[in-house]
PDB file of N, CA and C in Angstrom:
ATOM      1  N   MET A 240      74.643  82.970   8.134  1.00 91.00           N
ATOM      2  CA  MET A 240      75.155  81.947   7.240  1.00 91.00           C
ATOM      3  C   MET A 240      74.398  80.651   7.530  1.00 91.00           C
ATOM      4  N   VAL A 241      73.936  80.044   6.479  1.00 94.00           N
ATOM      5  CA  VAL A 241      73.224  78.774   6.581  1.00 94.00           C
ATOM      6  C   VAL A 241      74.180  77.664   6.161  1.00 94.00           C
ATOM      7  N   THR A 242      74.280  76.621   6.980  1.00 94.00           N
ATOM      8  CA  THR A 242      75.151  75.495   6.643  1.00 94.00           C
ATOM      9  C   THR A 242      74.338  74.209   6.573  1.00 94.00           C
ATOM     10  N   ARG A 243      74.841  73.279   5.738  1.00 95.00           N
ATOM     11  CA  ARG A 243      74.211  71.964   5.602  1.00 95.00           C
ATOM     12  C   ARG A 243      75.323  70.961   5.321  1.00 95.00           C
ATOM     13  N   ARG A 244      75.363  69.905   6.108  1.00 95.00           N
ATOM     14  CA  ARG A 244      76.402  68.900   5.965  1.00 95.00           C
ATOM     15  C   ARG A 244      75.873  67.668   5.240  1.00 95.00           C
ATOM     16  N   LYS A 245      76.680  67.169   4.307  1.00 95.00           N
ATOM     17  CA  LYS A 245      76.376  65.928   3.582  1.00 95.00           C
ATOM     18  C   LYS A 245      77.628  65.072   3.659  1.00 95.00           C
ATOM     19  N   GLY A 246      77.685  64.174   4.629  1.00 95.00           N
ATOM     20  CA  GLY A 246      78.866  63.325   4.809  1.00 95.00           C
ATOM     21  C   GLY A 246      80.075  64.156   5.210  1.00 95.00           C
ATOM     22  N   ASN A 247      81.125  64.108   4.388  1.00 96.00           N
ATOM     23  CA  ASN A 247      82.348  64.845   4.708  1.00 96.00           C
ATOM     24  C   ASN A 247      82.423  66.172   3.956  1.00 96.00           C
ATOM     25  N   VAL A 248      81.272  66.634   3.430  1.00 97.00           N
ATOM     26  CA  VAL A 248      81.196  67.909   2.715  1.00 97.00           C
ATOM     27  C   VAL A 248      80.201  68.815   3.440  1.00 97.00           C
ATOM     28  N   LEU A 249      80.617  70.058   3.650  1.00 97.00           N
ATOM     29  CA  LEU A 249      79.753  71.052   4.278  1.00 97.00           C
ATOM     30  C   LEU A 249      79.475  72.155   3.268  1.00 97.00           C
ATOM     31  N   GLU A 250      78.211  72.548   3.144  1.00 97.00           N
ATOM     32  CA  GLU A 250      77.833  73.682   2.308  1.00 97.00           C
ATOM     33  C   GLU A 250      77.558  74.867   3.222  1.00 97.00           C
ATOM     34  N   ALA A 251      78.105  76.016   2.862  1.00 97.00           N
ATOM     35  CA  ALA A 251      77.866  77.243   3.621  1.00 97.00           C
ATOM     36  C   ALA A 251      77.347  78.307   2.659  1.00 97.00           C
ATOM     37  N   ASP A 252      76.138  78.789   2.906  1.00 96.00           N
ATOM     38  CA  ASP A 252      75.511  79.798   2.061  1.00 96.00           C
ATOM     39  C   ASP A 252      75.735  81.164   2.704  1.00 96.00           C
ATOM     40  N   ILE A 253      76.451  82.037   1.996  1.00 96.00           N
ATOM     41  CA  ILE A 253      76.785  83.357   2.548  1.00 96.00           C
ATOM     42  C   ILE A 253      76.003  84.480   1.865  1.00 96.00           C
ATOM     43  N   HIS A 254      74.955  84.136   1.138  1.00 92.00           N
ATOM     44  CA  HIS A 254      74.100  85.169   0.529  1.00 92.00           C
ATOM     45  C   HIS A 254      73.649  86.165   1.588  1.00 92.00           C
ATOM     46  N   GLY A 255      73.601  87.423   1.235  1.00 91.00           N
ATOM     47  CA  GLY A 255      73.076  88.445   2.122  1.00 91.00           C
ATOM     48  C   GLY A 255      74.055  88.976   3.147  1.00 91.00           C
ATOM     49  N   MET A 256      75.262  88.439   3.186  1.00 95.00           N
ATOM     50  CA  MET A 256      76.262  88.905   4.136  1.00 95.00           C
ATOM     51  C   MET A 256      77.194  89.900   3.435  1.00 95.00           C
ATOM     52  N   SER A 257      77.786  90.784   4.204  1.00 95.00           N
ATOM     53  CA  SER A 257      78.835  91.630   3.628  1.00 95.00           C
ATOM     54  C   SER A 257      80.088  90.768   3.477  1.00 95.00           C
ATOM     55  N   ALA A 258      81.028  91.216   2.671  1.00 95.00           N
ATOM     56  CA  ALA A 258      82.270  90.463   2.483  1.00 95.00           C
ATOM     57  C   ALA A 258      82.996  90.289   3.813  1.00 95.00           C
ATOM     58  N   MET A 259      83.007  91.320   4.652  1.00 97.00           N
ATOM     59  CA  MET A 259      83.691  91.245   5.941  1.00 97.00           C
ATOM     60  C   MET A 259      82.999  90.239   6.874  1.00 97.00           C
ATOM     61  N   GLN A 260      81.683  90.281   6.929  1.00 97.00           N
ATOM     62  CA  GLN A 260      80.935  89.336   7.767  1.00 97.00           C
ATOM     63  C   GLN A 260      81.165  87.902   7.291  1.00 97.00           C
ATOM     64  N   ALA A 261      81.094  87.691   5.985  1.00 97.00           N
ATOM     65  CA  ALA A 261      81.257  86.348   5.431  1.00 97.00           C
ATOM     66  C   ALA A 261      82.669  85.822   5.662  1.00 97.00           C
ATOM     67  N   LYS A 262      83.667  86.673   5.496  1.00 97.00           N
ATOM     68  CA  LYS A 262      85.063  86.253   5.697  1.00 97.00           C
ATOM     69  C   LYS A 262      85.273  85.807   7.140  1.00 97.00           C
ATOM     70  N   LYS A 263      84.783  86.594   8.076  1.00 98.00           N
ATOM     71  CA  LYS A 263      84.936  86.254   9.493  1.00 98.00           C
ATOM     72  C   LYS A 263      84.201  84.952   9.827  1.00 98.00           C
ATOM     73  N   ALA A 264      82.983  84.810   9.325  1.00 98.00           N
ATOM     74  CA  ALA A 264      82.189  83.606   9.599  1.00 98.00           C
ATOM     75  C   ALA A 264      82.859  82.367   9.008  1.00 98.00           C
ATOM     76  N   LEU A 265      83.385  82.470   7.787  1.00 98.00           N
ATOM     77  CA  LEU A 265      84.049  81.328   7.158  1.00 98.00           C
ATOM     78  C   LEU A 265      85.345  80.968   7.880  1.00 98.00           C
ATOM     79  N   GLU A 266      86.106  81.973   8.308  1.00 98.00           N
ATOM     80  CA  GLU A 266      87.341  81.705   9.060  1.00 98.00           C
ATOM     81  C   GLU A 266      87.024  80.977  10.363  1.00 98.00           C
ATOM     82  N   GLN A 267      85.974  81.405  11.057  1.00 97.00           N
ATOM     83  CA  GLN A 267      85.578  80.736  12.302  1.00 97.00           C
ATOM     84  C   GLN A 267      85.118  79.312  12.024  1.00 97.00           C
ATOM     85  N   LEU A 268      84.353  79.129  10.967  1.00 97.00           N
ATOM     86  CA  LEU A 268      83.877  77.798  10.587  1.00 97.00           C
ATOM     87  C   LEU A 268      85.059  76.876  10.290  1.00 97.00           C
ATOM     88  N   LEU A 269      86.032  77.360   9.548  1.00 97.00           N
ATOM     89  CA  LEU A 269      87.209  76.553   9.215  1.00 97.00           C
ATOM     90  C   LEU A 269      88.032  76.222  10.457  1.00 97.00           C
ATOM     91  N   SER A 270      88.134  77.149  11.387  1.00 96.00           N
ATOM     92  CA  SER A 270      88.891  76.909  12.614  1.00 96.00           C
ATOM     93  C   SER A 270      88.233  75.861  13.496  1.00 96.00           C
ATOM     94  N   ARG A 271      86.909  75.797  13.462  1.00 95.00           N
ATOM     95  CA  ARG A 271      86.167  74.861  14.316  1.00 95.00           C
ATOM     96  C   ARG A 271      85.891  73.517  13.651  1.00 95.00           C
ATOM     97  N   ALA A 272      86.074  73.436  12.347  1.00 93.00           N
ATOM     98  CA  ALA A 272      85.709  72.221  11.607  1.00 93.00           C
ATOM     99  C   ALA A 272      86.538  71.028  12.064  1.00 93.00           C
ATOM    100  N   ASP A 273      85.875  69.888  12.233  1.00 92.00           N
ATOM    101  CA  ASP A 273      86.590  68.686  12.650  1.00 92.00           C
ATOM    102  C   ASP A 273      87.300  68.052  11.453  1.00 92.00           C
ATOM    103  N   ASP A 274      88.199  67.118  11.739  1.00 92.00           N
ATOM    104  CA  ASP A 274      89.021  66.503  10.695  1.00 92.00           C
ATOM    105  C   ASP A 274      88.242  65.662   9.699  1.00 92.00           C
ATOM    106  N   SER A 275      87.031  65.259  10.047  1.00 94.00           N
ATOM    107  CA  SER A 275      86.253  64.459   9.102  1.00 94.00           C
ATOM    108  C   SER A 275      85.764  65.299   7.923  1.00 94.00           C
ATOM    109  N   LEU A 276      85.769  66.611   8.088  1.00 96.00           N
ATOM    110  CA  LEU A 276      85.342  67.501   7.011  1.00 96.00           C
ATOM    111  C   LEU A 276      86.462  67.622   5.980  1.00 96.00           C
ATOM    112  N   GLN A 277      86.165  67.232   4.748  1.00 96.00           N
ATOM    113  CA  GLN A 277      87.169  67.244   3.684  1.00 96.00           C
ATOM    114  C   GLN A 277      86.954  68.361   2.674  1.00 96.00           C
ATOM    115  N   GLU A 278      85.746  68.898   2.629  1.00 97.00           N
ATOM    116  CA  GLU A 278      85.446  69.921   1.629  1.00 97.00           C
ATOM    117  C   GLU A 278      84.398  70.884   2.163  1.00 97.00           C
ATOM    118  N   LEU A 279      84.588  72.154   1.848  1.00 98.00           N
ATOM    119  CA  LEU A 279      83.615  73.194   2.172  1.00 98.00           C
ATOM    120  C   LEU A 279      83.188  73.822   0.852  1.00 98.00           C
ATOM    121  N   VAL A 280      81.902  73.755   0.565  1.00 97.00           N
ATOM    122  CA  VAL A 280      81.356  74.386  -0.630  1.00 97.00           C
ATOM    123  C   VAL A 280      80.722  75.697  -0.179  1.00 97.00           C
ATOM    124  N   VAL A 281      81.289  76.804  -0.652  1.00 97.00           N
ATOM    125  CA  VAL A 281      80.780  78.121  -0.280  1.00 97.00           C
ATOM    126  C   VAL A 281      79.854  78.603  -1.389  1.00 97.00           C
ATOM    127  N   ILE A 282      78.608  78.822  -1.035  1.00 95.00           N
ATOM    128  CA  ILE A 282      77.614  79.307  -1.987  1.00 95.00           C
ATOM    129  C   ILE A 282      77.535  80.826  -1.826  1.00 95.00           C
ATOM    130  N   HIS A 283      78.068  81.529  -2.805  1.00 95.00           N
ATOM    131  CA  HIS A 283      78.166  82.988  -2.723  1.00 95.00           C
ATOM    132  C   HIS A 283      77.300  83.695  -3.740  1.00 95.00           C
ATOM    133  N   GLY A 284      76.784  82.990  -4.734  1.00 91.00           N
ATOM    134  CA  GLY A 284      75.977  83.602  -5.779  1.00 91.00           C
ATOM    135  C   GLY A 284      76.847  84.317  -6.797  1.00 91.00           C
ATOM    136  N   TYR A 285      76.221  84.741  -7.875  1.00 86.00           N
ATOM    137  CA  TYR A 285      76.965  85.478  -8.895  1.00 86.00           C
ATOM    138  C   TYR A 285      76.134  86.566  -9.546  1.00 86.00           C
ATOM    139  N   ASN A 286      74.827  86.556  -9.379  1.00 81.00           N
ATOM    140  CA  ASN A 286      73.997  87.643  -9.901  1.00 81.00           C
ATOM    141  C   ASN A 286      74.100  88.840  -8.978  1.00 81.00           C
ATOM    142  N   GLY A 287      74.148  90.017  -9.546  1.00 67.00           N
ATOM    143  CA  GLY A 287      74.136  91.223  -8.732  1.00 67.00           C
ATOM    144  C   GLY A 287      75.471  91.577  -8.116  1.00 67.00           C
ATOM    145  N   GLY A 288      76.551  91.105  -8.662  1.00 71.00           N
ATOM    146  CA  GLY A 288      77.859  91.494  -8.161  1.00 71.00           C
ATOM    147  C   GLY A 288      78.730  90.315  -7.806  1.00 71.00           C
ATOM    148  N   GLN A 289      80.006  90.575  -7.730  1.00 91.00           N
ATOM    149  CA  GLN A 289      80.978  89.517  -7.492  1.00 91.00           C
ATOM    150  C   GLN A 289      81.764  89.718  -6.201  1.00 91.00           C
ATOM    151  N   VAL A 290      81.310  90.575  -5.320  1.00 95.00           N
ATOM    152  CA  VAL A 290      82.053  90.895  -4.103  1.00 95.00           C
ATOM    153  C   VAL A 290      82.303  89.651  -3.252  1.00 95.00           C
ATOM    154  N   LEU A 291      81.264  88.869  -3.000  1.00 95.00           N
ATOM    155  CA  LEU A 291      81.426  87.672  -2.171  1.00 95.00           C
ATOM    156  C   LEU A 291      82.271  86.620  -2.877  1.00 95.00           C
ATOM    157  N   ARG A 292      82.035  86.438  -4.170  1.00 95.00           N
ATOM    158  CA  ARG A 292      82.837  85.471  -4.932  1.00 95.00           C
ATOM    159  C   ARG A 292      84.317  85.846  -4.894  1.00 95.00           C
ATOM    160  N   ASP A 293      84.615  87.116  -5.136  1.00 95.00           N
ATOM    161  CA  ASP A 293      86.008  87.559  -5.141  1.00 95.00           C
ATOM    162  C   ASP A 293      86.651  87.420  -3.770  1.00 95.00           C
ATOM    163  N   MET A 294      85.888  87.686  -2.718  1.00 96.00           N
ATOM    164  CA  MET A 294      86.428  87.530  -1.363  1.00 96.00           C
ATOM    165  C   MET A 294      86.809  86.068  -1.129  1.00 96.00           C
ATOM    166  N   VAL A 295      85.918  85.146  -1.483  1.00 96.00           N
ATOM    167  CA  VAL A 295      86.185  83.720  -1.265  1.00 96.00           C
ATOM    168  C   VAL A 295      87.372  83.266  -2.110  1.00 96.00           C
ATOM    169  N   GLN A 296      87.370  83.634  -3.371  1.00 95.00           N
ATOM    170  CA  GLN A 296      88.384  83.120  -4.286  1.00 95.00           C
ATOM    171  C   GLN A 296      89.736  83.809  -4.151  1.00 95.00           C
ATOM    172  N   ARG A 297      89.771  85.066  -3.691  1.00 96.00           N
ATOM    173  CA  ARG A 297      91.034  85.806  -3.663  1.00 96.00           C
ATOM    174  C   ARG A 297      91.519  86.206  -2.276  1.00 96.00           C
ATOM    175  N   GLN A 298      90.602  86.534  -1.383  1.00 96.00           N
ATOM    176  CA  GLN A 298      91.002  87.089  -0.090  1.00 96.00           C
ATOM    177  C   GLN A 298      90.927  86.111   1.073  1.00 96.00           C
ATOM    178  N   LEU A 299      90.068  85.110   0.989  1.00 97.00           N
ATOM    179  CA  LEU A 299      89.913  84.175   2.095  1.00 97.00           C
ATOM    180  C   LEU A 299      91.158  83.297   2.211  1.00 97.00           C
ATOM    181  N   LYS A 300      91.806  83.372   3.350  1.00 96.00           N
ATOM    182  CA  LYS A 300      92.999  82.568   3.636  1.00 96.00           C
ATOM    183  C   LYS A 300      92.776  81.850   4.961  1.00 96.00           C
ATOM    184  N   HIS A 301      93.178  80.604   5.007  1.00 97.00           N
ATOM    185  CA  HIS A 301      93.109  79.846   6.253  1.00 97.00           C
ATOM    186  C   HIS A 301      94.022  78.642   6.124  1.00 97.00           C
ATOM    187  N   ARG A 302      94.645  78.248   7.200  1.00 96.00           N
ATOM    188  CA  ARG A 302      95.603  77.131   7.160  1.00 96.00           C
ATOM    189  C   ARG A 302      94.955  75.796   6.811  1.00 96.00           C
ATOM    190  N   ARG A 303      93.640  75.669   6.964  1.00 97.00           N
ATOM    191  CA  ARG A 303      92.953  74.425   6.602  1.00 97.00           C
ATOM    192  C   ARG A 303      92.698  74.301   5.103  1.00 97.00           C
ATOM    193  N   ILE A 304      92.768  75.397   4.362  1.00 97.00           N
ATOM    194  CA  ILE A 304      92.468  75.357   2.928  1.00 97.00           C
ATOM    195  C   ILE A 304      93.658  74.788   2.169  1.00 97.00           C
ATOM    196  N   ALA A 305      93.421  73.655   1.510  1.00 97.00           N
ATOM    197  CA  ALA A 305      94.456  73.025   0.683  1.00 97.00           C
ATOM    198  C   ALA A 305      94.371  73.531  -0.752  1.00 97.00           C
ATOM    199  N   ALA A 306      93.149  73.760  -1.237  1.00 98.00           N
ATOM    200  CA  ALA A 306      92.965  74.218  -2.614  1.00 98.00           C
ATOM    201  C   ALA A 306      91.590  74.855  -2.751  1.00 98.00           C
ATOM    202  N   LYS A 307      91.492  75.781  -3.700  1.00 98.00           N
ATOM    203  CA  LYS A 307      90.221  76.398  -4.060  1.00 98.00           C
ATOM    204  C   LYS A 307      89.919  75.990  -5.492  1.00 98.00           C
ATOM    205  N   LEU A 308      88.729  75.435  -5.684  1.00 97.00           N
ATOM    206  CA  LEU A 308      88.337  74.950  -7.004  1.00 97.00           C
ATOM    207  C   LEU A 308      87.075  75.654  -7.474  1.00 97.00           C
ATOM    208  N   LEU A 309      87.063  76.023  -8.738  1.00 90.00           N
ATOM    209  CA  LEU A 309      85.849  76.571  -9.316  1.00 90.00           C
ATOM    210  C   LEU A 309      84.852  75.440  -9.477  1.00 90.00           C
ATOM    211  N   SER A 310      83.612  75.749  -9.307  1.00 87.00           N
ATOM    212  CA  SER A 310      82.536  74.761  -9.420  1.00 87.00           C
ATOM    213  C   SER A 310      81.882  74.898 -10.793  1.00 87.00           C
ATOM    214  N   LEU A 311      81.179  73.869 -11.220  1.00 90.00           N
ATOM    215  CA  LEU A 311      80.383  73.990 -12.439  1.00 90.00           C
ATOM    216  C   LEU A 311      79.298  75.043 -12.256  1.00 90.00           C
ATOM    217  N   ASN A 312      78.919  75.261 -11.014  1.00 91.00           N
ATOM    218  CA  ASN A 312      77.962  76.311 -10.668  1.00 91.00           C
ATOM    219  C   ASN A 312      78.764  77.590 -10.418  1.00 91.00           C
ATOM    220  N   PRO A 313      78.590  78.652 -11.220  1.00 92.00           N
ATOM    221  CA  PRO A 313      79.371  79.871 -11.032  1.00 92.00           C
ATOM    222  C   PRO A 313      79.065  80.598  -9.722  1.00 92.00           C
ATOM    223  N   GLY A 314      78.024  80.171  -9.015  1.00 94.00           N
ATOM    224  CA  GLY A 314      77.675  80.791  -7.749  1.00 94.00           C
ATOM    225  C   GLY A 314      78.249  80.079  -6.540  1.00 94.00           C
ATOM    226  N   ALA A 315      79.189  79.154  -6.771  1.00 95.00           N
ATOM    227  CA  ALA A 315      79.783  78.401  -5.662  1.00 95.00           C
ATOM    228  C   ALA A 315      81.271  78.181  -5.901  1.00 95.00           C
ATOM    229  N   THR A 316      82.018  78.094  -4.814  1.00 97.00           N
ATOM    230  CA  THR A 316      83.450  77.787  -4.853  1.00 97.00           C
ATOM    231  C   THR A 316      83.693  76.635  -3.889  1.00 97.00           C
ATOM    232  N   ARG A 317      84.468  75.645  -4.337  1.00 97.00           N
ATOM    233  CA  ARG A 317      84.794  74.478  -3.506  1.00 97.00           C
ATOM    234  C   ARG A 317      86.144  74.696  -2.832  1.00 97.00           C
ATOM    235  N   LEU A 318      86.204  74.473  -1.524  1.00 98.00           N
ATOM    236  CA  LEU A 318      87.450  74.555  -0.767  1.00 98.00           C
ATOM    237  C   LEU A 318      87.803  73.148  -0.292  1.00 98.00           C
ATOM    238  N   LEU A 319      88.902  72.610  -0.790  1.00 98.00           N
ATOM    239  CA  LEU A 319      89.379  71.319  -0.309  1.00 98.00           C
ATOM    240  C   LEU A 319      90.189  71.577   0.951  1.00 98.00           C
ATOM    241  N   LEU A 320      89.967  70.758   1.974  1.00 97.00           N
ATOM    242  CA  LEU A 320      90.547  71.027   3.285  1.00 97.00           C
ATOM    243  C   LEU A 320      91.646  70.046   3.662  1.00 97.00           C
ATOM    244  N   LYS A 321      92.616  70.569   4.388  1.00 94.00           N
ATOM    245  CA  LYS A 321      93.675  69.746   4.982  1.00 94.00           C
ATOM    246  C   LYS A 321      93.167  69.240   6.326  1.00 94.00           C
ATOM    247  N   LYS A 322      93.709  68.122   6.753  1.00 85.00           N
ATOM    248  CA  LYS A 322      93.451  67.649   8.115  1.00 85.00           C
ATOM    249  C   LYS A 322      94.391  68.396   9.052  1.00 85.00           C
ATOM    250  N   ARG A 323      93.995  68.501  10.282  1.00 77.00           N
ATOM    251  CA  ARG A 323      94.888  69.097  11.289  1.00 77.00           C
ATOM    252  C   ARG A 323      96.105  68.211  11.428  1.00 77.00           C
ATOM    253  N   GLY A 324      97.276  68.801  11.511  1.00 69.00           N
ATOM    254  CA  GLY A 324      98.494  68.031  11.733  1.00 69.00           C
ATOM    255  C   GLY A 324      99.091  67.430  10.476  1.00 69.00           C
ATOM    256  N   ASP A 325      98.655  67.842   9.293  1.00 62.00           N
ATOM    257  CA  ASP A 325      99.239  67.359   8.048  1.00 62.00           C
ATOM    258  C   ASP A 325     100.544  68.103   7.750  1.00 62.00           C
ATOM    259  N   GLY A 326     101.414  68.181   8.755  1.00 53.00           N
ATOM    260  CA  GLY A 326     102.692  68.849   8.565  1.00 53.00           C
ATOM    261  C   GLY A 326     102.593  70.354   8.520  1.00 53.00           C
ATOM    262  N   ASP A 327     101.480  70.906   9.016  1.00 52.00           N
ATOM    263  CA  ASP A 327     101.306  72.363   8.938  1.00 52.00           C
ATOM    264  C   ASP A 327     101.117  73.019  10.306  1.00 52.00           C
ATOM    265  N   GLY A 328     101.365  72.281  11.368  1.00 50.00           N
ATOM    266  CA  GLY A 328     101.280  72.857  12.702  1.00 50.00           C
ATOM    267  C   GLY A 328      99.867  73.151  13.171  1.00 50.00           C
ATOM    268  N   LEU A 329      98.893  72.413  12.705  1.00 47.00           N
ATOM    269  CA  LEU A 329      97.499  72.679  13.086  1.00 47.00           C
ATOM    270  C   LEU A 329      97.087  72.037  14.396  1.00 47.00           C
ATOM    271  N   ARG A 330      97.848  71.176  14.951  1.00 43.00           N
ATOM    272  CA  ARG A 330      97.440  70.485  16.187  1.00 43.00           C
ATOM    273  C   ARG A 330      97.353  71.425  17.354  1.00 43.00           C
TER     274      ARG A 330
END
């Protein structure tokens, strides 16, 4: 997985990974992310199948995810993040 940070937004490119590998990597990334991170943009692609897109949009669960938003780019999904301790026991 390739990541690139721009301020309080992190992009994670999961092209070439299996759904299981990508799910585990994203869960670990979300668990380690500091509170300054407000958004994770997951670049999953859309040509050649929807397995990664469906995993991100339907199966990926984590206590830091506040909302999942479709992007204008059909090959990416935006995850808005909660801060640790926002009444959800993350501390």
